Amino acid sequence: MTSTSHAQLPVDDATWWRQAAVYQIYPRSFADANGDGIGDLRGIISRVPYLQGLGIDAVWLSPFYPSALADGGYDVADYRDVDPRIGTLDEFDEMVAALHGAGIRVIVDIVPNHSSDDHVWFQEALAAAPGSPERARYIFRDGLGADGSKPPADWTSMFGGPSWTRVPDGQWYLHLFAKEQPDFNWDNEEVRADFRQTLRFWSDRGVDGFRIDVAHGLTKELGESLPSQAEIDAITEPGAHPLWDRDEVHEIYADWRKVFDEYTPPRIAVAEAWVSTPRRPRYASAEGLGQAFNFDLLEADFDAEQFRTIIADNLALSAASGSSTTWVFSNHDVVRHATRYALPPRNGSTVKQGQKWLLSGGTQPVADVELGLRRARAATLLMLGLPGSAYLYQGEELGLPEVADIPAAERQDPAFFRNPGVDIGRDGCRVPLPWTREGTSLGFGPDGAHLPQPQGFGALSVEAQDGAPGSTLELYRAALALRHELRAAETLDWVRSPADVLHLARPGGWHVVTNFGTHAVPLPDGEVVLTSGPLAGTQLPSSTTAWIRTV
Ligand code: GLC
Ligand code: CA
């Protein structure tokens, strides 16, 4: 690292993550340098100036490891290498140096609940006999029935279809996701040691932190006879579920914390844990991962009351855990928020249904595209005005919509293949980015793109929005630049406002006001510094946020 990068990334700053703006890169769809249609590390390196100009603090890279892509890279065949289609370890080092040189930290994705079935350990398990140490790294069981031909339990996987798959010698293995993603046995000390090695491997290469995939998985309580899916579904007591959110999982994170703290500054981690709100602080505790995703706003309608409650609850919760809260509207698993807000409200359906809805494509009925983008911009400007970390997903800074009409033959997501006719899967938010107005893949690379870009993507390209007043890209750039001043302290005061309006005050005379209602409302006093859309004279129009400063 050069002295400049040290200057920009002070080693004594152990709290950089608390109010960071973190930009998620889905590597295969970000930028393709060599023209094979798949985004790569060279592509990321070439776009470092763009990321620096955007004003983010860190990038989080979704998996770039060797993978057969049964689940977009979340089926990892080797945790300590780069997929040759994406790059090399040397290029990874070059990318980290380039990002650090631009003042941007690097977070990588760790997928500890399951590996790929191509992983050498799973291949060894298949080759070894039932009861062998090789099988003990995964979860193998005999089947039910006289000949063992029935699965050990009737469980449904997260992507639909059964959770157990039979191997040629008759045993079955557990996979809570696709059958190409066998679950690790976290009671096995070799598994634990191997993940410590992986965390050190990337930390030694200069990685600043980790996003922990399915952090509420890993440990399972599997007794001699397994409960049925119906029995499991009936469990409501916190911590009592045999598969998810077991208390024992926190022993693993306490162990990882020791690894993180071997480094200066300590490596950070953020948990992807789809757990109920009261169960979240434990994942975010300083003795554990330190931070956890909060998907509450992502699951809410564009509604003042829902937003008010979620913001207040989560700030209280993070104060209790000592962590900072996180916010996110879009990622590689959900319908992009510009499209979500273009659809009718969900009216508080439960998390599980919400997840189903979000993952199912959600393109019926027809979307009001203009309204969706207007609300998405207002919601984002509100989020960037909140205390805590903001996680952004590549392309949202362009206001990209979900791509709904990808032909079946071109789809890649296992959620699509395992739920024919029910779930269109998550490919629609993973379409390669448009960088230019024209060209075979709109500047994504010198040739094609691994998922088809729709009509109209070129008009939303970086080239089309760069320097264009009022564009979504310029809104993100302006907000992220101003956010450095606005986030001076992690505090927020609510200012009395009409029911459809949220008005919050931040230190330094900053005010963030969002009108969720259908009619314009008078703007509060002060200098209007930034708005998510045009004002109507002295009025704040419907579905618009303003950042205001008073002296
Ligand atoms: C997480 C990832 C998702 C993946 C799943 C299984 O939820 O975000 O993309 O399919 O884990 O690894
Ligand atoms: Ca490529």
Coordinates of C-alpha atoms and ligand atoms in Angstrom, one line a residue:
M1 CA 0.0 0.0 0.0
T2 CA 1.2 3.5 -0.8
S3 CA 1.4 6.2 1.9
T4 CA -1.5 8.0 0.2
S5 CA -3.8 5.0 0.8
H6 CA -2.7 5.0 4.4
A7 CA -3.6 8.6 4.6
Q8 CA -7.0 7.9 3.2
L9 CA -7.7 4.8 5.2
P10 CA -6.3 5.6 8.7
V11 CA -5.3 2.4 10.4
D12 CA -6.4 3.7 13.8
D13 CA -10.0 4.2 12.6
A14 CA -11.8 1.3 14.2
T15 CA -15.2 2.8 13.7
W16 CA -15.2 3.6 10.0
W17 CA -18.1 1.1 9.5
R18 CA -20.6 2.8 11.8
Q19 CA -22.0 5.2 9.3
A20 CA -20.4 4.0 6.1
A21 CA -22.1 4.0 2.7
V22 CA -21.4 0.5 1.4
Y23 CA -21.9 -0.2 -2.3
Q24 CA -22.6 -3.9 -3.2
I25 CA -21.0 -5.2 -6.3
Y26 CA -22.4 -8.3 -7.9
P27 CA -19.1 -9.0 -9.7
R28 CA -20.5 -11.0 -12.7
S29 CA -22.8 -8.2 -13.6
F30 CA -20.7 -5.1 -12.8
A31 CA -18.2 -4.6 -15.6
D32 CA -16.6 -7.1 -18.1
A33 CA -13.0 -6.3 -19.2
N34 CA -12.3 -9.2 -21.5
G35 CA -15.6 -9.5 -23.4
D36 CA -16.7 -13.0 -22.3
G37 CA -20.0 -11.5 -21.1
I38 CA -19.1 -12.1 -17.4
G39 CA -18.1 -9.2 -15.2
D40 CA -14.6 -9.6 -13.7
L41 CA -12.0 -8.1 -11.4
R42 CA -10.3 -6.1 -14.2
G43 CA -13.7 -4.6 -14.9
I44 CA -14.0 -3.5 -11.3
I45 CA -10.4 -2.1 -11.4
S46 CA -11.3 -0.1 -14.5
R47 CA -14.3 1.4 -12.6
V48 CA -12.5 2.5 -9.4
P49 CA -12.6 6.2 -10.5
Y50 CA -16.4 5.8 -11.0
L51 CA -16.8 4.4 -7.5
Q52 CA -14.6 7.1 -6.0
G53 CA -16.6 9.8 -7.8
L54 CA -19.8 8.2 -6.4
G55 CA -18.5 9.0 -2.9
I56 CA -19.0 5.6 -1.2
D57 CA -16.9 4.4 1.8
A58 CA -16.7 0.7 1.0
V59 CA -17.6 -1.9 -1.5
W60 CA -19.0 -5.3 -0.6
L61 CA -18.3 -7.9 -3.3
S62 CA -20.8 -10.8 -3.7
P63 CA -18.9 -14.1 -4.2
F64 CA -16.2 -14.1 -6.8
Y65 CA -14.9 -17.6 -5.8
P66 CA -14.7 -20.6 -8.0
S67 CA -18.3 -21.8 -8.5
A68 CA -20.4 -23.9 -10.8
L69 CA -23.0 -21.0 -10.4
A70 CA -25.8 -23.2 -9.3
D71 CA -26.7 -20.2 -7.1
G72 CA -25.0 -17.2 -8.6
G73 CA -21.7 -17.9 -6.8
Y74 CA -23.3 -18.6 -3.4
D75 CA -22.2 -22.2 -4.1
V76 CA -18.5 -21.9 -3.4
A77 CA -16.1 -24.6 -4.6
D78 CA -13.0 -23.0 -3.1
Y79 CA -13.2 -20.3 -0.4
R80 CA -9.6 -19.1 -0.9
D81 CA -9.4 -18.5 -4.6
V82 CA -10.9 -16.4 -7.4
D83 CA -13.1 -18.0 -10.1
P84 CA -10.8 -18.1 -13.2
R85 CA -13.7 -16.5 -15.2
I86 CA -13.6 -13.5 -12.9
G87 CA -9.8 -13.2 -12.4
T88 CA -6.8 -14.2 -10.3
L89 CA -5.6 -13.7 -6.8
D90 CA -3.0 -11.3 -8.2
E91 CA -5.8 -9.3 -9.8
F92 CA -7.6 -9.4 -6.5
D93 CA -4.6 -7.8 -4.7
E94 CA -4.4 -5.2 -7.5
M95 CA -8.1 -4.4 -7.1
V96 CA -7.8 -4.0 -3.3
A97 CA -4.8 -1.7 -3.7
A98 CA -6.7 0.4 -6.3
L99 CA -9.8 0.6 -4.1
H100 CA -7.7 1.4 -1.0
G101 CA -5.8 4.0 -3.0
A102 CA -9.1 5.6 -3.8
G103 CA -10.1 5.7 -0.1
I104 CA -12.6 2.8 -0.5
R105 CA -12.6 -0.2 1.9
V106 CA -13.3 -3.8 0.8
I107 CA -15.8 -6.2 2.2
V108 CA -16.1 -9.8 0.9
D109 CA -18.8 -12.3 1.2
I110 CA -18.3 -15.4 3.3
V111 CA -20.7 -18.3 2.7
P112 CA -20.4 -20.6 5.8
N113 CA -23.7 -22.4 5.9
H114 CA -23.0 -24.6 2.8
S115 CA -20.4 -25.1 0.1
S116 CA -20.8 -26.1 -3.5
D117 CA -21.1 -29.8 -4.2
D118 CA -17.9 -29.3 -6.2
H119 CA -16.0 -28.4 -3.1
V120 CA -13.2 -30.9 -2.6
W121 CA -14.6 -31.9 0.9
F122 CA -18.0 -32.8 -0.6
Q123 CA -16.4 -34.8 -3.3
E124 CA -14.3 -36.6 -0.7
A125 CA -17.5 -37.2 1.3
L126 CA -19.2 -38.7 -1.7
A127 CA -16.2 -41.0 -2.3
A128 CA -16.0 -42.1 1.3
A129 CA -18.3 -44.5 3.2
P130 CA -21.2 -43.7 5.4
G131 CA -20.0 -42.8 8.9
S132 CA -16.6 -41.7 7.7
P133 CA -14.8 -38.5 8.9
E134 CA -15.2 -37.2 5.3
R135 CA -19.0 -37.4 5.6
A136 CA -18.9 -35.9 9.1
R137 CA -18.1 -32.5 7.6
Y138 CA -21.5 -32.4 6.1
I139 CA -24.9 -33.6 7.3
F140 CA -25.5 -37.1 6.0
R141 CA -28.4 -39.4 7.2
D142 CA -29.9 -42.7 6.3
G143 CA -33.3 -42.5 4.7
L144 CA -36.7 -43.7 6.2
G145 CA -38.6 -46.7 5.2
A146 CA -37.5 -50.3 5.0
D147 CA -35.1 -49.6 2.1
G148 CA -34.2 -46.1 3.3
S149 CA -35.7 -44.7 0.1
K150 CA -37.7 -42.0 1.8
P151 CA -35.8 -38.8 2.9
P152 CA -34.9 -38.4 6.6
A153 CA -37.5 -35.6 6.8
D154 CA -40.1 -33.9 4.5
W155 CA -38.5 -30.5 4.7
T156 CA -38.8 -28.0 1.9
S157 CA -35.6 -26.1 0.8
M158 CA -35.4 -22.3 0.7
F159 CA -35.6 -22.4 -3.1
G160 CA -38.5 -24.9 -3.1
G161 CA -38.3 -28.7 -3.6
P162 CA -36.9 -31.1 -1.0
S163 CA -34.0 -30.3 1.4
W164 CA -32.6 -33.8 1.3
T165 CA -30.9 -35.4 -1.7
R166 CA -29.9 -39.1 -2.0
V167 CA -26.4 -40.2 -3.0
P168 CA -25.6 -43.4 -4.9
D169 CA -24.9 -45.5 -1.8
G170 CA -28.3 -44.7 -0.4
Q171 CA -27.6 -42.1 2.2
W172 CA -29.1 -38.6 2.1
Y173 CA -27.5 -35.2 2.7
L174 CA -29.1 -31.9 3.9
H175 CA -29.2 -28.8 1.8
L176 CA -31.4 -25.9 3.0
F177 CA -30.9 -24.3 -0.4
A178 CA -30.2 -25.9 -3.8
K179 CA -29.1 -29.5 -4.0
E180 CA -25.7 -28.2 -5.2
Q181 CA -25.3 -26.5 -1.8
P182 CA -24.7 -29.2 0.8
D183 CA -24.9 -27.8 4.4
F184 CA -21.8 -28.0 6.5
N185 CA -21.8 -29.7 9.9
W186 CA -20.8 -26.9 12.2
D187 CA -20.3 -29.4 15.1
N188 CA -17.2 -30.5 13.2
E189 CA -14.0 -28.9 14.4
E190 CA -12.4 -29.2 10.9
V191 CA -15.1 -27.0 9.5
R192 CA -14.6 -24.4 12.2
A193 CA -10.8 -24.4 11.7
D194 CA -11.2 -24.1 7.9
F195 CA -13.4 -21.0 8.2
R196 CA -10.9 -19.3 10.6
Q197 CA -8.3 -20.0 8.0
T198 CA -10.5 -18.4 5.3
L199 CA -11.1 -15.3 7.4
R200 CA -7.3 -14.9 7.9
F201 CA -6.5 -15.6 4.3
W202 CA -8.6 -12.6 3.1
S203 CA -7.7 -10.4 6.1
D204 CA -4.0 -11.0 5.3
R205 CA -4.7 -9.8 1.7
G206 CA -6.0 -6.5 3.1
V207 CA -9.7 -7.1 3.1
D208 CA -11.4 -4.8 5.6
G209 CA -14.5 -6.9 6.5
F210 CA -16.9 -9.6 5.7
R211 CA -20.6 -10.0 4.9
I212 CA -21.7 -13.2 6.4
D213 CA -24.2 -15.1 4.2
V214 CA -27.1 -16.8 6.0
A215 CA -25.6 -16.0 9.4
H216 CA -28.6 -17.3 11.2
G217 CA -28.0 -20.8 9.7
L218 CA -24.8 -22.9 10.4
T219 CA -25.6 -24.7 13.7
K220 CA -28.5 -27.1 13.7
E221 CA -30.1 -29.2 16.4
L222 CA -30.7 -32.5 14.8
G223 CA -31.7 -35.2 17.2
E224 CA -32.2 -38.9 16.4
S225 CA -35.6 -38.5 14.9
L226 CA -36.2 -35.4 12.9
P227 CA -39.4 -33.3 13.2
S228 CA -41.7 -32.9 10.2
Q229 CA -42.0 -29.7 8.3
A230 CA -45.4 -29.1 9.9
E231 CA -43.9 -29.6 13.3
I232 CA -41.1 -27.2 12.5
D233 CA -43.5 -24.6 11.1
A234 CA -45.5 -24.7 14.3
I235 CA -42.5 -23.6 16.4
T236 CA -42.8 -20.0 17.5
E237 CA -40.6 -19.9 20.6
P238 CA -37.4 -17.8 20.0
G239 CA -34.3 -20.0 19.7
A240 CA -36.3 -23.2 19.5
H241 CA -36.2 -23.8 15.8
P242 CA -33.9 -26.7 14.9
L243 CA -32.5 -25.2 11.8
W244 CA -32.4 -21.4 12.1
D245 CA -31.2 -18.8 14.6
R246 CA -29.9 -21.2 17.2
D247 CA -28.2 -19.7 20.2
E248 CA -25.1 -21.9 19.6
V249 CA -24.4 -20.0 16.4
H250 CA -23.1 -17.1 18.5
E251 CA -20.2 -19.3 19.8
I252 CA -18.9 -19.4 16.3
Y253 CA -19.1 -15.6 15.9
A254 CA -17.4 -15.1 19.3
D255 CA -14.6 -17.3 17.9
W256 CA -14.5 -15.3 14.7
R257 CA -14.3 -12.0 16.7
K258 CA -11.0 -13.2 18.1
V259 CA -9.7 -13.5 14.5
F260 CA -11.1 -10.1 13.5
D261 CA -9.4 -8.5 16.5
E262 CA -6.0 -9.9 15.4
Y263 CA -5.9 -7.1 12.8
T264 CA -5.6 -3.4 13.0
P265 CA -8.1 -1.9 12.6
P266 CA -10.1 -5.0 13.5
R267 CA -11.9 -6.6 10.6
I268 CA -15.6 -5.9 10.5
A269 CA -18.5 -8.2 9.8
V270 CA -22.1 -7.7 8.9
A271 CA -24.6 -10.6 9.4
E272 CA -27.2 -11.5 6.8
A273 CA -29.7 -12.8 9.4
W274 CA -33.3 -13.0 8.5
V275 CA -34.4 -13.1 12.1
S276 CA -37.1 -11.3 14.1
T277 CA -36.2 -7.8 15.2
P278 CA -35.6 -8.6 18.9
R279 CA -33.2 -11.5 17.9
R280 CA -31.0 -9.2 15.8
P281 CA -28.9 -7.4 18.4
R282 CA -27.1 -10.5 19.3
Y283 CA -25.7 -10.9 15.8
A284 CA -24.7 -7.2 15.9
S285 CA -23.0 -7.3 19.3
A286 CA -19.4 -6.3 19.7
E287 CA -18.5 -9.8 21.0
G288 CA -20.0 -11.2 17.8
L289 CA -20.1 -10.0 14.2
G290 CA -20.6 -6.4 15.2
Q291 CA -23.3 -5.4 12.7
A292 CA -26.4 -7.0 11.2
F293 CA -28.5 -6.2 8.2
N294 CA -31.9 -4.7 9.0
F295 CA -34.3 -5.6 6.2
D296 CA -37.3 -3.8 7.8
L297 CA -37.4 -0.8 5.5
L298 CA -36.8 -3.1 2.5
E299 CA -40.0 -5.0 3.5
A300 CA -42.1 -1.9 4.3
D301 CA -44.4 -0.1 2.0
F302 CA -43.7 3.5 1.0
D303 CA -45.6 4.7 4.1
A304 CA -44.8 7.3 6.7
E305 CA -46.1 5.4 9.6
Q306 CA -44.3 2.2 8.7
F307 CA -41.0 4.1 8.1
R308 CA -41.4 6.1 11.4
T309 CA -41.8 3.0 13.5
I310 CA -39.1 1.1 11.8
I311 CA -36.6 3.9 12.1
A312 CA -37.4 4.6 15.8
D313 CA -37.3 0.9 16.7
N314 CA -34.0 0.2 15.0
L315 CA -32.3 3.2 16.4
A316 CA -33.3 2.0 19.9
L317 CA -32.2 -1.5 19.1
S318 CA -28.8 -0.5 17.9
A319 CA -28.4 1.7 20.9
A320 CA -29.1 -1.3 23.1
S321 CA -26.5 -3.5 21.2
G322 CA -23.9 -0.8 21.0
S323 CA -23.7 -1.3 17.2
S324 CA -24.9 1.1 14.6
T325 CA -28.0 0.3 12.6
T326 CA -28.0 -0.6 9.0
W327 CA -30.4 0.3 6.2
V328 CA -30.9 -1.3 2.8
F329 CA -33.6 -1.1 0.1
S330 CA -32.1 -3.2 -2.6
N331 CA -29.7 -6.1 -3.0
H332 CA -29.1 -9.1 -5.3
D333 CA -32.0 -11.1 -3.8
V334 CA -34.9 -8.7 -4.0
V335 CA -36.9 -6.8 -6.6
R336 CA -35.2 -3.4 -7.1
H337 CA -36.9 -0.7 -5.0
A338 CA -37.7 1.5 -8.0
T339 CA -40.0 -1.3 -9.2
R340 CA -41.2 -2.4 -5.7
Y341 CA -42.5 1.1 -5.0
A342 CA -44.2 1.1 -8.4
L343 CA -46.5 -1.8 -7.2
P344 CA -49.5 -1.7 -4.9
P345 CA -48.7 -1.7 -1.1
R346 CA -48.3 -5.0 0.7
N347 CA -50.0 -3.7 3.7
G348 CA -47.9 -5.3 6.3
S349 CA -47.9 -9.0 5.3
T350 CA -45.6 -11.0 7.4
V351 CA -41.8 -11.4 6.8
K352 CA -42.2 -14.9 5.4
Q353 CA -44.8 -13.9 2.9
G354 CA -42.9 -10.7 2.2
Q355 CA -39.8 -12.6 1.4
K356 CA -41.8 -14.8 -0.9
W357 CA -43.4 -11.8 -2.6
L358 CA -40.1 -10.1 -3.0
L359 CA -38.4 -13.1 -4.4
S360 CA -41.3 -14.0 -6.6
G361 CA -40.6 -11.2 -9.0
G362 CA -43.6 -9.1 -8.0
T363 CA -44.3 -7.8 -11.5
Q364 CA -48.1 -8.2 -11.4
P365 CA -50.0 -6.0 -11.7
V366 CA -48.4 -3.6 -14.0
A367 CA -46.0 -1.2 -12.4
D368 CA -46.3 2.6 -12.3
V369 CA -42.7 3.2 -13.4
E370 CA -42.6 7.0 -12.9
L371 CA -44.1 6.8 -9.4
G372 CA -41.7 3.9 -8.4
L373 CA -38.6 5.9 -9.3
R374 CA -39.9 9.0 -7.6
R375 CA -40.5 7.1 -4.4
A376 CA -37.3 5.2 -4.6
R377 CA -35.3 8.5 -4.9
A378 CA -37.3 10.0 -2.0
A379 CA -36.7 6.9 0.2
T380 CA -33.0 6.7 -0.6
L381 CA -32.5 10.4 0.2
L382 CA -34.3 9.8 3.5
M383 CA -32.1 6.7 4.2
L384 CA -28.9 8.5 3.4
G385 CA -30.0 11.1 6.0
L386 CA -30.3 8.6 8.8
P387 CA -27.7 7.6 11.3
G388 CA -26.1 4.2 10.7
S389 CA -24.7 2.4 7.7
A390 CA -26.4 2.6 4.3
Y391 CA -26.0 -0.4 2.0
L392 CA -26.5 0.4 -1.7
Y393 CA -26.8 -2.1 -4.5
Q394 CA -25.1 -1.6 -7.9
G395 CA -27.4 0.1 -10.4
E396 CA -29.7 1.7 -7.9
E397 CA -27.7 4.9 -8.3
L398 CA -29.0 4.8 -11.9
G399 CA -32.6 4.2 -10.8
L400 CA -32.6 0.8 -12.6
P401 CA -35.9 -1.1 -12.6
E402 CA -36.3 -4.8 -12.0
V403 CA -36.0 -6.6 -15.4
A404 CA -39.2 -8.6 -15.5
D405 CA -39.2 -10.1 -19.0
I406 CA -36.1 -12.3 -19.1
P407 CA -36.9 -15.3 -21.3
A408 CA -37.0 -18.6 -19.4
A409 CA -34.2 -20.0 -21.5
E410 CA -31.9 -17.2 -20.3
R411 CA -32.7 -17.4 -16.6
Q412 CA -30.1 -18.6 -14.2
D413 CA -31.6 -18.5 -10.7
P414 CA -32.3 -21.8 -8.9
A415 CA -35.4 -20.2 -7.3
F416 CA -36.8 -20.1 -10.9
F417 CA -35.9 -23.7 -11.8
R418 CA -37.1 -25.1 -8.5
N419 CA -40.5 -23.4 -8.6
P420 CA -41.8 -23.7 -12.1
G421 CA -44.6 -21.2 -12.9
V422 CA -44.6 -19.8 -9.3
D423 CA -41.3 -17.9 -8.8
I424 CA -39.5 -16.1 -11.6
G425 CA -36.4 -15.8 -9.4
R426 CA -33.9 -13.1 -8.8
D427 CA -32.2 -12.6 -12.2
G428 CA -34.2 -9.4 -12.8
C429 CA -32.0 -7.4 -10.4
R430 CA -28.8 -9.0 -11.6
V431 CA -28.8 -7.8 -15.2
P432 CA -25.4 -6.3 -16.2
L433 CA -25.1 -2.6 -15.7
P434 CA -25.5 -0.1 -18.6
W435 CA -22.5 2.1 -18.7
T436 CA -23.1 3.7 -22.1
R437 CA -26.1 4.6 -24.2
E438 CA -25.1 2.3 -27.1
G439 CA -23.0 -0.7 -27.8
T440 CA -23.6 -4.5 -27.8
S441 CA -23.8 -4.6 -24.0
L442 CA -24.2 -0.9 -23.3
G443 CA -20.6 -0.5 -22.1
F444 CA -20.8 -3.5 -19.7
G445 CA -18.0 -5.0 -21.8
P446 CA -16.6 -5.2 -25.3
D447 CA -19.1 -7.9 -26.2
G448 CA -22.3 -9.4 -24.9
A449 CA -23.8 -9.7 -21.4
H450 CA -24.6 -12.9 -19.6
L451 CA -28.2 -11.8 -18.9
P452 CA -30.0 -9.8 -21.6
Q453 CA -30.3 -6.0 -21.0
P454 CA -33.8 -4.7 -21.8
Q455 CA -34.8 -1.9 -24.1
G456 CA -34.4 1.4 -22.4
F457 CA -31.4 0.5 -20.3
G458 CA -29.1 2.7 -22.4
A459 CA -31.2 5.8 -21.5
L460 CA -30.4 5.0 -17.8
S461 CA -26.7 4.4 -18.4
V462 CA -23.9 6.1 -16.5
E463 CA -23.1 8.0 -19.7
A464 CA -26.6 9.3 -20.1
Q465 CA -26.9 10.4 -16.5
D466 CA -23.3 11.7 -15.9
G467 CA -23.5 15.5 -15.4
A468 CA -27.2 15.6 -16.2
P469 CA -29.0 17.9 -13.8
G470 CA -31.7 16.0 -11.8
S471 CA -30.5 12.5 -12.8
T472 CA -30.6 9.8 -10.2
L473 CA -26.8 9.3 -10.5
E474 CA -26.2 13.0 -9.7
L475 CA -28.7 12.8 -6.8
Y476 CA -26.7 9.9 -5.3
R477 CA -23.4 11.7 -5.9
A478 CA -24.6 14.9 -4.2
A479 CA -26.2 13.1 -1.3
L480 CA -23.2 10.9 -0.6
A481 CA -20.9 13.9 -0.7
L482 CA -23.1 15.9 1.7
R483 CA -23.5 12.9 3.9
H484 CA -20.0 13.3 5.2
E485 CA -21.1 16.5 7.0
L486 CA -24.6 15.3 7.9
R487 CA -23.3 12.2 9.7
A488 CA -21.2 14.2 12.2
A489 CA -22.9 12.3 15.1
E490 CA -25.1 9.2 15.3
T491 CA -28.1 11.1 16.7
L492 CA -31.5 12.1 15.4
D493 CA -34.4 14.2 16.7
W494 CA -37.9 13.9 15.5
V495 CA -39.6 17.1 14.6
R496 CA -43.4 17.3 14.9
S497 CA -44.9 17.0 11.4
P498 CA -48.2 16.1 9.6
A499 CA -49.0 12.3 9.7
D500 CA -47.9 11.7 6.1
V501 CA -44.6 13.6 6.6
L502 CA -41.4 12.5 8.4
H503 CA -39.2 15.3 9.6
L504 CA -36.0 14.6 11.4
A505 CA -33.2 16.8 12.6
R506 CA -29.5 15.8 12.5
P507 CA -26.6 17.6 14.2
G508 CA -25.2 20.7 12.6
G509 CA -28.6 22.2 11.6
W510 CA -29.5 19.4 9.1
H511 CA -33.1 18.5 8.5
V512 CA -34.4 15.6 6.4
V513 CA -38.0 15.9 5.4
T514 CA -40.0 13.3 3.4
N515 CA -43.5 13.7 2.1
F516 CA -45.1 10.3 1.9
G517 CA -48.6 11.8 1.2
T518 CA -50.4 12.6 -2.0
H519 CA -50.5 16.4 -1.6
A520 CA -47.7 18.9 -1.4
V521 CA -46.9 20.3 2.0
P522 CA -45.1 23.5 3.1
L523 CA -41.3 23.2 3.3
P524 CA -39.8 23.9 6.8
D525 CA -37.6 27.0 7.1
G526 CA -34.0 26.8 6.1
E527 CA -31.8 26.5 3.1
V528 CA -32.9 23.7 0.8
V529 CA -29.6 21.9 0.0
L530 CA -30.8 18.9 -2.0
T531 CA -34.1 17.4 -3.0
S532 CA -35.0 14.0 -4.5
G533 CA -37.2 15.7 -7.1
P534 CA -38.4 19.2 -8.2
L535 CA -40.1 21.4 -5.7
A536 CA -43.4 23.2 -6.2
G537 CA -42.4 26.7 -5.2
T538 CA -42.1 26.7 -1.4
Q539 CA -44.0 23.3 -1.3
L540 CA -42.6 19.8 -0.9
P541 CA -44.5 17.7 -3.4
S542 CA -45.8 14.2 -2.9
S543 CA -43.2 11.4 -2.7
T544 CA -40.2 13.8 -2.3
T545 CA -37.5 14.2 0.2
A546 CA -35.6 17.5 1.0
W547 CA -32.4 18.0 2.9
I548 CA -32.5 21.4 4.5
R549 CA -30.0 23.3 6.5
T550 CA -30.7 25.9 9.1
V551 CA -27.9 28.2 10.5
Ligands
GLC1 C1 -28.2 -15.5 0.9 C2 -27.7 -14.8 -0.4 C3 -28.5 -15.5 -1.6 C4 -28.2 -16.9 -1.6 C5 -28.5 -17.6 -0.3 C6 -27.8 -18.9 -0.2 O1 -29.5 -15.2 1.2 O2 -27.9 -13.5 -0.3 O3 -28.2 -14.8 -2.8 O4 -29.0 -17.5 -2.6 O5 -27.9 -16.9 0.8 O6 -26.4 -18.8 -0.1
CA2 CA -15.1 -11.2 -18.2

